[in-house]
Amino acid sequence: MKNTDTFTLDDCSKREEFSIDHKSIPIKLSKDLDEAIKYLLWYVPNISSEQSRKDDLLKNPEYDDYIFEEIKRQMNLEDKDILISEKIDKELSDHFRGEVCVNEQKLIMTLADGNETKTMALLRHIRNAIAHGNFNVIHNLVIGFDVKKYQDFLEYRGIFKINPSNLLKALRKINMDFTSEEFIAKALRRAGYKVEAFQEEYQRSHRFDLFAKKKDRRFAIEIINLDFRESLDENFVKDMIRRIKGIDSSIKPILIINSSYLSEKSKEDLIANDLIILDIKNIKKMNQGRDMIGEIVRKSEIYKNL
């Protein structure tokens, strides 16, 4: 994987001794670590907590690299600090037991299966270690181990040595910024669009998710669940066409969806009603500043004039 290529073990002239045992009970936590633990235990998306919201974006492999890069940036982690591996061997786990370097952060983790994203794995491992008390604080770092206990040995699934303040910044970003709507709005803005909530008669309307404008072109945007796993039925297409016909004729509708969830007939019906279909690849390109909407509109106009 990308983040295993340049990983290096921490190196320092003097390693500091530490113990997982909390000598002071309850353990004294910094304000940032205390808040980070509350996020991890109750508010992280997609976990078994009554306070947790569902966020398919964080579970979607198509967006995993982008989101994980943002998390790394918030946590001030570089590729050399991260190892993602199928297993963590004893030699590697022993390196972080008993004494450690406190001059740099490290993150080592396994993925649960082929579909787990790096972001959800990161949250799972840290949350497990915290929830089971398998962590401690040394200087300005929190050190923890996510382990599976068997009768004769421990299986290490995650090891982290990270700055709590950096962790808190990442958790805040996950909880506030990483939604499908916010991500797509940012991609549109990077491609030069002004983006706001969709309005009708100067009031917020739920007919569409977003409104985007660039120069004299205006667009109504509908976003379909990025992790939807079934083909959309004809009722969805009929409803979408009804909404298209009910908006200002100067506004062009856009449907953002994984196009594989649409049948060929559905695509043809929607396109015939002058709707633009964008998929995840298009959004990624727009996130890099490329105006995919403009390119599609220009190609459509050229085709109509032939």
Coordinates of C-alpha atoms in Angstrom, one line a residue:
M1 CA 0.0 0.0 0.0
K2 CA 1.0 3.6 -0.5
N3 CA 1.7 4.3 3.1
T4 CA 4.0 1.3 3.7
D5 CA 6.7 2.2 1.2
T6 CA 8.6 4.8 3.2
F7 CA 7.9 3.8 6.8
T8 CA 10.8 4.0 9.2
L9 CA 11.1 3.1 12.8
D10 CA 11.6 5.9 15.2
D11 CA 15.2 6.5 16.2
C12 CA 16.6 8.6 19.0
S13 CA 19.6 8.7 21.3
K14 CA 17.6 8.1 24.5
R15 CA 14.4 6.1 24.7
E16 CA 12.0 6.9 27.5
E17 CA 10.6 4.2 29.7
F18 CA 6.8 3.9 30.1
S19 CA 4.1 1.5 31.3
I20 CA 0.6 0.8 30.2
D21 CA -0.5 0.7 33.8
H22 CA -2.1 3.9 35.0
K23 CA -0.3 4.7 38.2
S24 CA -2.7 7.5 39.0
I25 CA -6.4 6.4 38.9
P26 CA -8.2 7.9 37.2
I27 CA -5.5 8.8 34.8
K28 CA -4.9 12.6 34.4
L29 CA -5.7 13.7 30.9
S30 CA -4.9 16.9 29.0
K31 CA -8.0 18.9 27.9
D32 CA -7.4 17.9 24.2
L33 CA -7.0 14.2 25.0
D34 CA -10.1 14.2 27.2
E35 CA -12.1 15.8 24.3
A36 CA -10.6 13.4 21.8
I37 CA -11.6 10.4 23.9
K38 CA -15.2 11.6 24.1
Y39 CA -15.3 12.0 20.3
L40 CA -13.8 8.5 19.9
L41 CA -16.2 6.8 22.3
W42 CA -19.5 8.4 21.3
Y43 CA -19.4 10.7 18.3
V44 CA -17.2 9.0 15.6
P45 CA -19.3 8.3 12.5
N46 CA -20.4 4.7 11.8
I47 CA -19.8 3.2 15.2
S48 CA -22.2 1.4 17.6
S49 CA -23.1 4.5 19.6
E50 CA -26.5 6.2 20.0
Q51 CA -24.7 9.5 19.4
S52 CA -23.0 8.3 16.2
R53 CA -24.2 9.4 12.7
K54 CA -23.9 7.4 9.6
D55 CA -21.4 8.7 7.1
D56 CA -20.9 6.6 3.9
L57 CA -18.2 8.9 2.6
L58 CA -15.8 7.7 5.3
K59 CA -16.5 4.0 4.3
N60 CA -16.2 4.6 0.6
P61 CA -12.9 3.2 -0.8
E62 CA -13.2 5.6 -3.8
Y63 CA -12.5 8.5 -1.5
D64 CA -10.2 6.8 1.0
D65 CA -6.9 8.2 -0.2
Y66 CA -8.2 11.8 -0.3
I67 CA -9.7 11.6 3.2
F68 CA -6.8 9.8 4.7
E69 CA -4.4 12.4 3.3
E70 CA -6.5 15.1 5.0
I71 CA -6.4 13.1 8.3
K72 CA -2.6 12.7 8.0
R73 CA -2.3 16.5 7.5
Q74 CA -4.4 17.3 10.5
M75 CA -2.4 14.8 12.6
N76 CA 1.0 16.0 11.3
L77 CA 1.9 12.5 10.1
E78 CA 4.1 11.8 7.1
D79 CA 4.3 8.6 5.0
K80 CA 7.4 7.6 7.0
D81 CA 5.3 7.6 10.2
I82 CA 2.7 5.2 8.9
L83 CA 2.7 1.5 8.3
I84 CA -0.3 -0.4 7.0
S85 CA 0.3 -4.1 7.0
E86 CA -1.5 -7.4 6.9
K87 CA 0.0 -8.4 10.3
I88 CA 2.2 -6.8 13.0
D89 CA 5.0 -9.2 14.0
K90 CA 6.5 -9.6 17.4
E91 CA 9.7 -7.8 16.6
L92 CA 7.8 -4.7 15.5
S93 CA 5.4 -4.7 18.5
D94 CA 8.3 -5.2 20.9
H95 CA 9.9 -2.1 19.5
F96 CA 7.1 0.0 21.1
R97 CA 6.8 -1.8 24.4
G98 CA 8.4 -0.6 27.6
E99 CA 10.3 2.3 26.2
V100 CA 9.9 4.5 23.2
C101 CA 11.3 7.6 21.5
V102 CA 9.1 10.6 22.3
N103 CA 10.4 12.9 19.5
E104 CA 8.1 11.6 16.7
Q105 CA 4.7 10.1 16.1
K106 CA 4.1 6.6 14.6
L107 CA 1.0 4.7 13.4
I108 CA 1.0 1.0 12.6
M109 CA -2.3 -0.7 11.7
T110 CA -4.0 -3.6 9.9
L111 CA -7.2 -3.4 7.9
A112 CA -10.1 -5.6 9.0
D113 CA -10.9 -6.7 5.4
G114 CA -10.5 -5.7 1.8
N115 CA -13.3 -3.1 2.1
E116 CA -12.3 -1.3 5.3
T117 CA -10.9 2.2 4.6
K118 CA -7.8 3.5 6.2
T119 CA -9.7 6.2 8.0
M120 CA -12.2 3.8 9.6
A121 CA -9.3 1.4 10.5
L122 CA -7.5 4.3 12.2
L123 CA -10.5 5.3 14.2
R124 CA -11.3 1.6 15.1
H125 CA -7.8 0.9 16.4
I126 CA -7.5 4.0 18.5
R127 CA -11.0 3.6 19.9
N128 CA -10.4 0.0 20.8
A129 CA -7.2 0.8 22.6
I130 CA -8.8 3.6 24.6
A131 CA -12.0 1.7 25.4
H132 CA -10.0 -1.3 26.7
G133 CA -7.6 0.9 28.7
N134 CA -4.6 -0.3 26.7
F135 CA -2.9 3.1 26.5
N136 CA -1.0 5.6 28.5
V137 CA 0.4 9.1 28.1
I138 CA 4.1 10.0 28.1
H139 CA 5.2 13.6 27.7
N140 CA 3.0 15.0 24.9
L141 CA 2.1 11.7 23.3
V142 CA -0.6 9.1 23.8
I143 CA 0.6 5.6 23.2
G144 CA -1.8 2.7 22.7
F145 CA -2.2 -0.9 21.5
D146 CA -5.2 -2.5 19.9
V147 CA -4.8 -6.2 20.6
K148 CA -6.7 -9.5 20.4
K149 CA -6.0 -11.7 23.4
Y150 CA -5.7 -15.5 22.9
Q151 CA -4.8 -18.1 25.5
D152 CA -1.2 -18.3 24.6
F153 CA -0.4 -14.9 22.8
L154 CA -1.4 -11.4 21.9
E155 CA -2.2 -10.5 18.3
Y156 CA -1.4 -6.8 17.7
R157 CA -3.7 -5.2 15.3
G158 CA -2.8 -1.5 15.8
I159 CA -0.1 0.5 17.5
F160 CA -0.1 4.3 17.8
K161 CA 2.1 6.9 19.3
I162 CA 0.5 10.3 18.5
N163 CA 0.0 13.8 19.7
P164 CA -3.5 14.2 21.4
S165 CA -3.9 17.8 20.1
N166 CA -3.3 16.6 16.5
L167 CA -5.7 13.7 17.0
L168 CA -8.4 16.1 18.2
K169 CA -8.0 18.3 15.2
A170 CA -8.5 15.2 13.0
L171 CA -11.5 14.0 14.9
R172 CA -13.1 17.5 14.7
K173 CA -12.6 17.5 10.9
I174 CA -14.1 14.0 10.6
N175 CA -17.1 15.0 12.6
M176 CA -17.8 18.3 11.0
D177 CA -16.3 18.3 7.4
F178 CA -16.4 14.8 5.9
T179 CA -19.9 14.5 4.6
S180 CA -20.9 13.8 1.0
E181 CA -22.4 17.2 0.6
E182 CA -19.5 19.1 2.1
F183 CA -16.9 17.2 0.1
I184 CA -18.7 17.8 -3.2
A185 CA -19.2 21.4 -2.4
K186 CA -15.5 21.8 -1.8
A187 CA -14.7 20.1 -5.1
L188 CA -17.1 22.4 -7.0
R189 CA -15.5 25.5 -5.3
R190 CA -12.0 24.3 -6.3
A191 CA -13.3 24.1 -9.9
G192 CA -14.4 27.7 -9.7
Y193 CA -18.0 27.4 -8.7
K194 CA -19.9 29.4 -6.2
V195 CA -21.8 26.9 -4.1
E196 CA -24.7 27.4 -1.7
A197 CA -27.9 25.7 -0.5
F198 CA -30.6 25.3 -3.1
Q199 CA -33.3 27.9 -2.8
E200 CA -36.7 28.6 -4.2
E201 CA -38.4 31.9 -3.7
Y202 CA -35.5 33.0 -1.5
Q203 CA -36.0 30.1 0.9
R204 CA -34.0 26.9 1.5
S205 CA -35.6 24.2 -0.6
H206 CA -35.1 20.4 -0.3
R207 CA -35.9 19.8 -3.9
F208 CA -32.1 19.6 -4.6
D209 CA -29.1 19.4 -2.3
L210 CA -27.0 22.2 -3.6
F211 CA -27.0 25.2 -6.0
A212 CA -23.8 26.0 -8.0
K213 CA -23.0 28.9 -10.3
K214 CA -20.1 29.8 -12.5
K215 CA -20.3 32.9 -14.8
D216 CA -23.8 32.8 -16.4
R217 CA -24.4 29.1 -15.8
R218 CA -26.5 27.8 -12.9
F219 CA -26.9 24.3 -11.7
A220 CA -29.2 22.3 -9.3
I221 CA -27.3 19.4 -7.7
E222 CA -28.7 16.2 -6.3
I223 CA -26.4 13.8 -4.5
I224 CA -27.2 10.1 -4.2
N225 CA -25.8 8.1 -1.3
L226 CA -22.2 7.4 -2.3
D227 CA -22.2 3.9 -0.8
F228 CA -25.6 2.8 -2.3
R229 CA -25.4 -0.9 -3.1
E230 CA -28.5 -1.6 -5.2
S231 CA -29.6 -0.5 -8.6
L232 CA -32.0 2.5 -8.5
D233 CA -35.5 1.6 -9.6
E234 CA -37.7 3.4 -12.2
N235 CA -39.5 5.3 -9.5
F236 CA -36.3 7.2 -8.7
V237 CA -35.9 8.1 -12.3
K238 CA -39.5 9.2 -12.6
D239 CA -39.2 11.3 -9.4
M240 CA -35.9 12.9 -10.7
I241 CA -37.5 13.8 -14.0
R242 CA -40.5 15.3 -12.1
R243 CA -38.1 17.5 -10.1
I244 CA -36.2 18.5 -13.2
K245 CA -39.4 19.8 -14.9
G246 CA -40.3 21.7 -11.8
I247 CA -37.3 24.1 -11.6
D248 CA -36.4 27.3 -13.3
S249 CA -35.6 26.6 -17.0
S250 CA -32.3 28.6 -16.7
I251 CA -31.0 26.1 -14.1
K252 CA -29.4 22.9 -15.4
P253 CA -29.8 19.8 -13.1
I254 CA -26.9 17.6 -12.1
L255 CA -27.1 14.1 -10.6
I256 CA -24.0 13.0 -8.7
I257 CA -24.0 9.2 -8.3
N258 CA -21.9 6.1 -9.0
S259 CA -23.2 5.6 -12.5
S260 CA -23.0 1.8 -12.2
Y261 CA -26.1 2.1 -10.0
L262 CA -28.1 3.3 -13.0
S263 CA -29.4 1.1 -15.7
E264 CA -28.7 2.0 -19.3
K265 CA -32.3 2.9 -19.8
S266 CA -32.3 5.1 -16.7
K267 CA -29.2 7.0 -17.9
E268 CA -30.8 7.5 -21.3
D269 CA -34.1 8.8 -19.8
L270 CA -32.3 11.2 -17.5
I271 CA -29.9 12.5 -20.2
A272 CA -32.9 12.9 -22.6
N273 CA -34.3 15.3 -20.0
D274 CA -31.1 17.4 -20.2
L275 CA -29.6 16.2 -16.9
I276 CA -25.8 15.9 -16.3
I277 CA -24.6 12.8 -14.6
L278 CA -21.3 13.0 -12.6
D279 CA -19.6 10.1 -11.0
I280 CA -16.9 9.8 -8.3
K281 CA -14.1 10.1 -10.9
N282 CA -15.5 13.4 -12.1
I283 CA -15.7 14.7 -8.5
K284 CA -12.1 13.7 -7.9
K285 CA -11.0 15.6 -11.0
M286 CA -12.9 18.7 -9.9
N287 CA -11.3 18.4 -6.5
Q288 CA -8.0 18.9 -8.4
G289 CA -9.4 22.1 -10.0
R290 CA -10.6 20.6 -13.3
D291 CA -14.1 21.9 -14.4
M292 CA -15.7 18.6 -15.5
I293 CA -19.2 20.2 -15.6
G294 CA -18.0 22.8 -18.0
E295 CA -16.4 20.2 -20.2
I296 CA -19.5 18.1 -20.3
V297 CA -21.7 21.1 -21.1
R298 CA -19.4 22.1 -23.9
K299 CA -19.4 18.6 -25.4
S300 CA -23.2 18.5 -25.2
E301 CA -23.5 21.8 -27.0
I302 CA -21.1 20.7 -29.7
Y303 CA -23.1 17.5 -30.2
K304 CA -26.4 19.3 -30.4
N305 CA -25.1 21.7 -33.1
L306 CA -23.8 18.8 -35.3

